[in-house]
mmCIF file of C-alpha atoms in Angstrom:
data_model
loop_
_atom_site.group_PDB
_atom_site.id
_atom_site.type_symbol
_atom_site.label_atom_id
_atom_site.label_comp_id
_atom_site.label_asym_id
_atom_site.label_seq_id
_atom_site.Cartn_x
_atom_site.Cartn_y
_atom_site.Cartn_z
ATOM 1 C CA THR A 4 -0.004 -0.005 0.004
ATOM 2 C CA ILE A 5 1.223 3.495 -0.860
ATOM 3 C CA ILE A 6 -0.511 6.518 0.664
ATOM 4 C CA ILE A 7 0.181 10.014 -0.652
ATOM 5 C CA GLN A 8 -1.078 12.927 1.420
ATOM 6 C CA GLY A 9 -0.965 16.647 0.666
ATOM 7 C CA GLN A 10 -2.884 19.769 -0.226
ATOM 8 C CA SER A 11 -4.339 19.067 -3.646
ATOM 9 C CA ALA A 12 -5.359 21.822 -6.051
ATOM 10 C CA GLY A 13 -8.780 21.933 -7.651
ATOM 11 C CA ARG A 14 -9.281 21.445 -11.395
ATOM 12 C CA THR A 15 -5.992 19.568 -11.599
ATOM 13 C CA THR A 16 -4.919 16.209 -12.994
ATOM 14 C CA TYR A 17 -2.211 14.396 -11.061
ATOM 15 C CA LYS A 18 -0.130 11.496 -12.383
ATOM 16 C CA VAL A 19 1.765 9.180 -10.065
ATOM 17 C CA ARG A 20 4.452 7.048 -11.684
ATOM 18 C CA LEU A 21 5.449 3.856 -9.885
ATOM 19 C CA SER A 22 8.770 2.321 -10.737
ATOM 20 C CA GLY A 23 8.705 -1.270 -11.945
ATOM 21 C CA ALA A 24 11.624 -1.966 -9.630
ATOM 22 C CA LEU A 25 9.559 -1.466 -6.472
ATOM 23 C CA ARG A 26 9.604 -4.601 -4.321
ATOM 24 C CA ASP A 27 6.953 -5.863 -1.925
ATOM 25 C CA GLN A 28 7.637 -7.623 1.369
ATOM 26 C CA PHE A 29 8.127 -10.898 -0.511
ATOM 27 C CA GLY A 30 10.746 -9.451 -2.871
ATOM 28 C CA GLN A 31 8.432 -9.413 -5.896
ATOM 29 C CA THR A 32 8.506 -6.570 -8.425
ATOM 30 C CA MET A 33 5.929 -5.296 -10.925
ATOM 31 C CA ASP A 34 8.423 -5.836 -13.778
ATOM 32 C CA GLN A 35 7.269 -2.655 -15.507
ATOM 33 C CA ALA A 36 6.425 0.901 -14.473
ATOM 34 C CA GLN A 37 2.831 1.875 -13.796
ATOM 35 C CA THR A 38 1.201 5.307 -14.025
ATOM 36 C CA VAL A 39 -1.928 6.138 -12.033
ATOM 37 C CA THR A 40 -4.010 9.249 -12.850
ATOM 38 C CA PHE A 41 -6.128 11.230 -10.398
ATOM 39 C CA ASN A 42 -8.540 13.951 -11.516
ATOM 40 C CA VAL A 43 -9.403 16.538 -8.840
ATOM 41 C CA GLY A 44 -12.558 18.484 -9.636
ATOM 42 C CA SER A 45 -13.586 21.997 -8.618
ATOM 43 C CA ALA A 46 -14.197 22.740 -4.941
ATOM 44 C CA ARG A 47 -17.795 23.309 -3.931
ATOM 45 C CA PRO A 48 -18.563 26.937 -3.057
ATOM 46 C CA SER A 49 -18.463 27.525 0.701
ATOM 47 C CA MET A 50 -18.461 30.343 3.240
ATOM 48 C CA SER A 51 -17.025 30.177 6.752
ATOM 49 C CA THR A 52 -17.691 32.764 9.465
ATOM 50 C CA PRO A 53 -15.451 32.102 12.492
ATOM 51 C CA GLY A 54 -16.375 33.077 16.004
ATOM 52 C CA GLY A 55 -20.025 32.052 16.296
ATOM 53 C CA ASN A 56 -22.896 34.544 16.262
ATOM 54 C CA PHE A 57 -21.417 36.964 18.826
ATOM 55 C CA ILE A 58 -18.184 38.755 17.844
ATOM 56 C CA VAL A 59 -16.076 41.299 19.722
ATOM 57 C CA LEU A 60 -13.757 43.169 17.366
ATOM 58 C CA ASP A 61 -10.105 43.732 18.168
ATOM 59 C CA PRO A 62 -9.986 47.252 19.703
ATOM 60 C CA THR A 63 -6.417 47.821 18.496
ATOM 61 C CA GLY A 64 -7.217 47.394 14.811
ATOM 62 C CA LYS A 65 -9.571 48.739 12.191
ATOM 63 C CA PRO A 66 -13.218 47.798 12.898
ATOM 64 C CA ALA A 67 -13.585 44.975 10.379
ATOM 65 C CA TYR A 68 -14.901 41.443 10.353
ATOM 66 C CA SER A 69 -13.154 38.739 8.321
ATOM 67 C CA LEU A 70 -14.803 35.724 6.783
ATOM 68 C CA PHE A 71 -13.511 33.010 4.484
ATOM 69 C CA THR A 72 -14.944 31.804 1.171
ATOM 70 C CA ILE A 73 -14.194 29.402 -1.642
ATOM 71 C CA ASN A 74 -15.412 30.059 -5.210
ATOM 72 C CA TYR A 75 -17.585 33.075 -4.422
ATOM 73 C CA GLU A 76 -16.926 36.322 -6.286
ATOM 74 C CA ARG A 77 -19.332 38.749 -4.613
ATOM 75 C CA LEU A 78 -20.971 39.060 -1.202
ATOM 76 C CA LYS A 79 -24.081 40.945 -0.136
ATOM 77 C CA VAL A 80 -23.593 42.729 3.201
ATOM 78 C CA GLN A 81 -26.199 44.318 5.465
ATOM 79 C CA ALA A 82 -25.708 45.853 8.908
ATOM 80 C CA TYR A 83 -28.282 47.006 11.475
ATOM 81 C CA ALA A 84 -27.403 49.356 14.333
ATOM 82 C CA VAL A 85 -28.651 47.940 17.652
ATOM 83 C CA GLN A 86 -28.298 48.399 21.410
ATOM 84 C CA PRO A 87 -27.581 45.772 24.081
ATOM 85 C CA GLU A 88 -31.315 45.841 24.941
ATOM 86 C CA ASP A 89 -31.995 44.354 21.484
ATOM 87 C CA TRP A 90 -30.219 41.087 22.287
ATOM 88 C CA PRO A 91 -33.426 39.150 23.169
ATOM 89 C CA ALA A 92 -35.024 40.342 19.914
ATOM 90 C CA PHE A 93 -31.933 39.169 18.014
ATOM 91 C CA GLN A 94 -32.259 35.725 19.597
ATOM 92 C CA SER A 95 -35.923 35.613 18.526
ATOM 93 C CA TYR A 96 -34.921 36.637 14.999
ATOM 94 C CA LEU A 97 -32.383 33.798 14.792
ATOM 95 C CA ARG A 98 -35.067 31.367 15.953
ATOM 96 C CA ASP A 99 -37.736 32.561 13.515
ATOM 97 C CA VAL A 100 -35.778 33.457 10.379
ATOM 98 C CA TYR A 101 -35.942 29.957 8.826
ATOM 99 C CA GLN A 102 -39.691 29.589 9.442
ATOM 100 C CA VAL A 103 -40.901 33.123 8.735
ATOM 101 C CA LYS A 104 -39.866 34.583 5.389
ATOM 102 C CA SER A 105 -40.715 38.131 6.512
ATOM 103 C CA ALA A 106 -38.536 37.933 9.649
ATOM 104 C CA THR A 107 -36.353 41.013 9.987
ATOM 105 C CA PRO A 108 -33.605 41.741 12.504
ATOM 106 C CA PRO A 109 -34.088 44.412 15.150
ATOM 107 C CA GLY A 110 -32.435 47.787 14.826
ATOM 108 C CA ARG A 111 -31.941 50.327 12.053
ATOM 109 C CA ARG A 112 -30.274 49.355 8.786
ATOM 110 C CA VAL A 113 -27.109 51.392 8.367
ATOM 111 C CA MET A 114 -25.355 49.430 5.622
ATOM 112 C CA SER A 115 -26.430 47.599 2.498
ATOM 113 C CA LYS A 116 -23.863 46.950 -0.169
ATOM 114 C CA THR A 117 -22.224 44.365 -2.381
ATOM 115 C CA ILE A 118 -18.498 43.719 -2.059
ATOM 116 C CA ASN A 119 -16.168 41.953 -4.442
ATOM 117 C CA VAL A 120 -14.107 38.998 -3.257
ATOM 118 C CA GLU A 121 -10.524 38.810 -4.464
ATOM 119 C CA SER A 122 -11.141 35.188 -5.252
ATOM 120 C CA ALA A 123 -8.913 32.586 -6.860
ATOM 121 C CA ALA A 124 -10.392 29.388 -8.267
ATOM 122 C CA ASP A 125 -10.764 26.698 -5.604
ATOM 123 C CA GLN A 126 -8.690 28.650 -3.070
ATOM 124 C CA LEU A 127 -9.700 29.673 0.469
ATOM 125 C CA VAL A 128 -9.859 33.491 0.488
ATOM 126 C CA GLU A 129 -10.133 35.856 3.438
ATOM 127 C CA THR A 130 -12.296 38.943 3.007
ATOM 128 C CA ALA A 131 -12.330 41.745 5.585
ATOM 129 C CA ILE A 132 -15.582 43.714 5.752
ATOM 130 C CA ASP A 133 -14.951 47.312 6.815
ATOM 131 C CA LEU A 134 -17.609 48.226 9.395
ATOM 132 C CA SER A 135 -16.393 51.778 10.022
ATOM 133 C CA PRO A 136 -19.233 53.463 8.053
ATOM 134 C CA ALA A 137 -21.829 51.664 10.206
ATOM 135 C CA LEU A 138 -20.306 52.622 13.602
ATOM 136 C CA GLN A 139 -20.147 55.839 15.587
ATOM 137 C CA ASP A 140 -16.493 56.791 16.045
ATOM 138 C CA GLY A 141 -15.633 53.133 15.548
ATOM 139 C CA LEU A 142 -17.790 51.940 18.463
ATOM 140 C CA GLY A 143 -21.200 50.352 18.790
ATOM 141 C CA HIS A 144 -23.259 47.212 18.192
ATOM 142 C CA LEU A 145 -24.314 45.796 14.829
ATOM 143 C CA ILE A 146 -26.269 42.875 13.515
ATOM 144 C CA LEU A 147 -24.345 41.759 10.452
ATOM 145 C CA ILE A 148 -25.899 39.666 7.679
ATOM 146 C CA VAL A 149 -23.621 38.332 4.926
ATOM 147 C CA GLU A 150 -24.646 36.090 2.035
ATOM 148 C CA PRO A 151 -23.328 35.285 -1.442
ATOM 149 C CA HIS A 152 -24.635 37.635 -4.127
ATOM 150 C CA SER A 153 -27.232 36.060 -6.426
ATOM 151 C CA THR A 154 -24.714 36.051 -9.308
ATOM 152 C CA SER A 155 -22.526 33.667 -7.286
ATOM 153 C CA LEU A 156 -25.184 31.072 -6.580
ATOM 154 C CA THR A 157 -25.426 29.230 -9.915
ATOM 155 C CA SER A 158 -23.519 26.146 -8.841
ATOM 156 C CA LEU A 159 -25.325 25.869 -5.511
ATOM 157 C CA LEU A 160 -28.766 26.268 -7.044
ATOM 158 C CA ARG A 161 -28.028 23.441 -9.455
ATOM 159 C CA LEU A 162 -27.414 21.225 -6.459
ATOM 160 C CA GLY A 163 -30.675 22.280 -4.834
ATOM 161 C CA GLU A 164 -28.910 23.516 -1.721
ATOM 162 C CA ARG A 165 -29.803 26.472 0.467
ATOM 163 C CA PRO A 166 -27.175 29.221 0.070
ATOM 164 C CA PRO A 167 -25.160 30.046 3.196
ATOM 165 C CA VAL A 168 -26.118 33.110 5.217
ATOM 166 C CA ALA A 169 -24.148 34.508 8.174
ATOM 167 C CA ARG A 170 -26.174 36.276 10.851
ATOM 168 C CA LEU A 171 -24.164 37.582 13.774
ATOM 169 C CA TRP A 172 -23.968 40.257 16.430
ATOM 170 C CA VAL A 173 -20.794 42.351 16.195
ATOM 171 C CA GLN A 174 -19.629 44.508 19.061
ATOM 172 C CA SER A 175 -16.949 47.173 18.771
ATOM 173 C CA THR A 176 -15.897 48.354 22.216
ATOM 174 C CA ARG A 177 -12.872 49.188 24.336
ATOM 175 C CA ILE A 178 -14.462 47.757 27.489
ATOM 176 C CA GLY A 179 -14.001 44.156 28.549
ATOM 177 C CA LEU A 180 -16.511 42.659 30.985
ATOM 178 C CA ASP A 181 -16.148 39.707 33.365
ATOM 179 C CA ALA A 182 -18.639 38.466 35.926
ATOM 180 C CA PHE A 183 -18.937 35.700 38.486
ATOM 181 C CA VAL A 184 -22.243 34.758 40.093
ATOM 182 C CA ASP A 185 -23.402 32.408 42.836
ATOM 183 C CA ALA A 186 -26.834 31.819 44.329
ATOM 184 C CA GLY A 187 -27.121 35.272 45.775
ATOM 185 C CA ARG A 188 -24.429 37.616 44.508
ATOM 186 C CA MET A 189 -22.761 38.774 41.289
ATOM 187 C CA VAL A 190 -19.299 40.330 41.116
ATOM 188 C CA ALA A 191 -18.437 42.128 37.879
ATOM 189 C CA TRP A 192 -15.293 43.769 36.496
ATOM 190 C CA ALA A 193 -14.802 46.348 33.730
ATOM 191 C CA ASN A 194 -11.339 46.456 32.209
ATOM 192 C CA SER A 195 -9.676 47.940 29.166
ATOM 193 C CA LEU A 196 -9.718 45.524 26.231
ATOM 194 C CA VAL A 197 -6.460 47.092 25.043
ATOM 195 C CA ASP A 198 -4.243 46.496 28.060
ATOM 196 C CA GLY A 199 -6.440 44.946 30.777
ATOM 197 C CA ALA A 200 -6.241 47.937 33.103
ATOM 198 C CA PRO A 201 -9.277 48.436 35.412
ATOM 199 C CA LEU A 202 -11.623 51.195 34.325
ATOM 200 C CA GLU A 203 -13.082 53.897 36.553
ATOM 201 C CA GLY A 204 -16.504 55.516 36.331
ATOM 202 C CA VAL A 205 -18.160 52.604 34.477
ATOM 203 C CA SER A 206 -21.879 52.076 35.127
ATOM 204 C CA LEU A 207 -22.799 48.382 35.171
ATOM 205 C CA THR A 208 -26.405 47.349 34.569
ATOM 206 C CA LEU A 209 -27.966 43.890 34.576
ATOM 207 C CA PRO A 210 -30.967 44.051 32.187
ATOM 208 C CA PRO A 211 -34.085 41.980 32.840
ATOM 209 C CA ALA A 212 -34.024 38.387 31.551
#
């Protein structure tokens, strides 16, 4: 048995040539060389959004969210400005969106655009979505919805698959929160996300639910 492992490239034909002088454990040879051909087809279109549906952006960098795609050329991006009090409504939206076609996220839409992906055939590509125009001085909360543009869905629609859609809550803040709770008491901390230093003058509120 011969096993060859490695990162194959899509839309590529590989040929493996085996020498006729190769010997097995009994000392037998094949007498003549053999060539085996492998055809690797195109990768299926895919979209990956790391981090789950709640994202805290890096406070030391540009407010942007990165996702990863294969064989998509354009993405449709929408963003809705929300407040922490909208979190329960966001959870309800995530629960209802697949059953109710008219389901809309809470908040006010502040971004709706199509972005081009610097794609290469069958290659995993990272695309950073600049969220600066949707934030106030680089801070705030957004519900971000990202999906392939309709012009990129031909191959998926032929397969009868539902196109991928990313729905996530994105938070841009310089405040890091930690809390510990037991049966009767909660202790909470507010620290700088940049360097971990404790912050003064921060008002902490525990909303209902």
